[in-house]
PDB file of C-alpha atoms in Angstrom:
ATOM      1  CA  MET B   1     165.018 298.866 266.699  1.00 74.00           C
ATOM      2  CA  ARG B   2     168.107 297.942 268.915  1.00 76.00           C
ATOM      3  CA  ASN B   3     169.129 295.307 266.240  1.00 78.00           C
ATOM      4  CA  ARG B   4     169.243 298.039 263.513  1.00 80.00           C
ATOM      5  CA  LEU B   5     171.067 300.594 265.624  1.00 78.00           C
ATOM      6  CA  LEU B   6     173.812 297.925 266.747  1.00 76.00           C
ATOM      7  CA  ALA B   7     173.850 296.711 262.784  1.00 79.00           C
ATOM      8  CA  ALA B   8     174.264 300.397 261.546  1.00 77.00           C
ATOM      9  CA  ILE B   9     177.089 301.188 264.317  1.00 76.00           C
ATOM     10  CA  LEU B  10     178.866 297.932 263.271  1.00 74.00           C
ATOM     11  CA  SER B  11     178.605 298.473 259.565  1.00 75.00           C
ATOM     12  CA  ILE B  12     179.957 302.108 260.219  1.00 72.00           C
ATOM     13  CA  GLY B  13     182.918 300.486 262.004  1.00 71.00           C
ATOM     14  CA  LEU B  14     183.654 298.151 259.532  1.00 68.00           C
ATOM     15  CA  LEU B  15     183.920 300.902 257.008  1.00 65.00           C
ATOM     16  CA  PHE B  16     186.509 302.853 258.812  1.00 64.00           C
ATOM     17  CA  VAL B  17     188.406 299.653 259.330  1.00 61.00           C
ATOM     18  CA  ILE B  18     188.443 298.800 255.559  1.00 62.00           C
ATOM     19  CA  ALA B  19     189.405 302.340 254.541  1.00 56.00           C
ATOM     20  CA  GLN B  20     192.906 302.081 256.113  1.00 54.00           C
ATOM     21  CA  PRO B  21     195.514 304.468 254.891  1.00 53.00           C
ATOM     22  CA  LEU B  22     197.941 303.137 252.049  1.00 47.00           C
ATOM     23  CA  ALA B  23     200.836 304.621 253.769  1.00 48.00           C
ATOM     24  CA  ALA B  24     200.275 301.591 256.505  1.00 54.00           C
ATOM     25  CA  MET B  25     201.121 298.785 253.835  1.00 56.00           C
ATOM     26  CA  THR B  26     204.766 298.617 252.598  1.00 55.00           C
ATOM     27  CA  HIS B  27     206.355 295.881 250.513  1.00 54.00           C
ATOM     28  CA  TYR B  28     209.458 294.214 250.240  1.00 55.00           C
ATOM     29  CA  ARG B  29     211.883 295.908 247.708  1.00 56.00           C
ATOM     30  CA  TYR B  30     215.326 295.299 247.097  1.00 57.00           C
ATOM     31  CA  ARG B  31     217.906 298.108 247.336  1.00 56.00           C
ATOM     32  CA  SER B  32     221.481 297.235 245.998  1.00 54.00           C
ATOM     33  CA  ASN B  33     223.395 298.005 249.032  1.00 54.00           C
ATOM     34  CA  TYR B  34     220.862 298.097 251.878  1.00 55.00           C
ATOM     35  CA  GLY B  35     218.971 294.467 251.456  1.00 53.00           C
ATOM     36  CA  TYR B  36     215.484 294.201 251.879  1.00 55.00           C
ATOM     37  CA  VAL B  37     213.243 296.799 253.171  1.00 50.00           C
ATOM     38  CA  LYS B  38     210.979 295.252 256.024  1.00 57.00           C
ATOM     39  CA  HIS B  39     207.141 294.525 255.131  1.00 60.00           C
ATOM     40  CA  ARG B  40     204.659 294.959 257.839  1.00 70.00           C
ATOM     41  CA  ARG B  41     203.151 291.687 257.584  1.00 72.00           C
ATOM     42  CA  HIS B  42     201.287 291.929 261.131  1.00 80.00           C
ATOM     43  CA  MET B  43     199.412 294.865 259.699  1.00 83.00           C
ATOM     44  CA  LYS B  44     197.847 292.744 257.222  1.00 85.00           C
ATOM     45  CA  THR B  45     197.133 289.954 259.533  1.00 88.00           C
ATOM     46  CA  ALA B  46     195.302 292.388 262.078  1.00 90.00           C
ATOM     47  CA  LYS B  47     193.183 293.712 259.356  1.00 91.00           C
ATOM     48  CA  ARG B  48     192.308 290.631 257.924  1.00 92.00           C
ATOM     49  CA  VAL B  49     191.355 289.135 261.322  1.00 92.00           C
ATOM     50  CA  GLY B  50     189.551 292.363 262.454  1.00 93.00           C
ATOM     51  CA  ILE B  51     187.547 292.389 259.428  1.00 92.00           C
ATOM     52  CA  GLY B  52     186.531 289.055 260.093  1.00 92.00           C
ATOM     53  CA  ALA B  53     185.672 289.442 263.507  1.00 93.00           C
ATOM     54  CA  GLY B  54     183.700 292.353 262.758  1.00 92.00           C
ATOM     55  CA  GLY B  55     181.653 290.805 259.890  1.00 92.00           C
ATOM     56  CA  GLY B  56     181.027 287.702 262.110  1.00 92.00           C
ATOM     57  CA  ALA B  57     179.800 290.114 264.898  1.00 92.00           C
ATOM     58  CA  VAL B  58     177.637 291.815 262.722  1.00 92.00           C
ATOM     59  CA  VAL B  59     175.856 288.556 261.471  1.00 91.00           C
ATOM     60  CA  GLY B  60     175.809 287.048 264.704  1.00 91.00           C
ATOM     61  CA  ALA B  61     174.169 290.265 266.202  1.00 91.00           C
ATOM     62  CA  LEU B  62     171.513 290.053 263.488  1.00 91.00           C
ATOM     63  CA  ALA B  63     170.633 286.367 263.865  1.00 90.00           C
ATOM     64  CA  ALA B  64     170.872 286.046 267.663  1.00 88.00           C
ATOM     65  CA  GLY B  65     171.514 289.120 269.366  1.00 86.00           C
ATOM     66  CA  GLY B  66     174.222 289.959 272.075  1.00 86.00           C
ATOM     67  CA  LYS B  67     175.655 286.298 272.590  1.00 91.00           C
ATOM     68  CA  GLY B  68     175.473 285.572 268.805  1.00 91.00           C
ATOM     69  CA  ALA B  69     177.587 288.698 268.244  1.00 92.00           C
ATOM     70  CA  ALA B  70     180.085 287.371 270.614  1.00 92.00           C
ATOM     71  CA  ILE B  71     180.265 283.894 268.909  1.00 92.00           C
ATOM     72  CA  GLY B  72     180.072 285.297 265.402  1.00 92.00           C
ATOM     73  CA  GLY B  73     182.944 287.504 266.333  1.00 92.00           C
ATOM     74  CA  VAL B  74     185.275 284.624 267.821  1.00 92.00           C
ATOM     75  CA  ALA B  75     184.052 282.450 264.537  1.00 93.00           C
ATOM     76  CA  GLY B  76     184.851 285.576 262.138  1.00 92.00           C
ATOM     77  CA  ALA B  77     188.249 286.044 263.791  1.00 93.00           C
ATOM     78  CA  GLY B  78     189.181 282.658 263.093  1.00 92.00           C
ATOM     79  CA  ALA B  79     187.974 282.670 259.894  1.00 92.00           C
ATOM     80  CA  GLY B  80     190.088 285.701 259.086  1.00 92.00           C
ATOM     81  CA  LEU B  81     193.230 283.968 260.734  1.00 91.00           C
ATOM     82  CA  LEU B  82     192.602 281.067 258.293  1.00 91.00           C
ATOM     83  CA  TYR B  83     192.279 283.381 255.584  1.00 91.00           C
ATOM     84  CA  ASP B  84     195.691 285.237 256.447  1.00 90.00           C
ATOM     85  CA  ARG B  85     197.466 281.801 256.773  1.00 89.00           C
ATOM     86  CA  HIS B  86     196.341 280.814 253.304  1.00 90.00           C
ATOM     87  CA  LYS B  87     197.377 284.055 251.512  1.00 86.00           C
ATOM     88  CA  LYS B  88     200.863 284.023 253.299  1.00 84.00           C
ATOM     89  CA  ARG B  89     201.224 280.324 252.266  1.00 84.00           C
ATOM     90  CA  HIS B  90     200.830 281.403 248.741  1.00 80.00           C
ATOM     91  CA  GLY B  91     203.153 284.298 248.884  1.00 72.00           C
ATOM     92  CA  HIS B  92     200.533 287.135 249.147  1.00 64.00           C
ATOM     93  CA  TYR B  93     201.810 288.727 252.321  1.00 60.00           C
TER      94      TYR B  93
END
């Protein structure tokens, strides 16, 4: 019962993290006299790491309880950071 409640709460939390407003995402656009518009790369990085940590925590909690959630969260955050680095290296900010 407790694991199902925890999994439901974390799943709902992930749903809200994924459904961020589109206004938070800006892209590079060149304007003739003003140079480049700044891009919020840190927002995408935080989003990717947060989603990875949340997903890892859910899987860890279902597998091994509280300690597993902590370990899964750390592993998921690391995986999210690696994914973000990969995307930035290939030009997908």
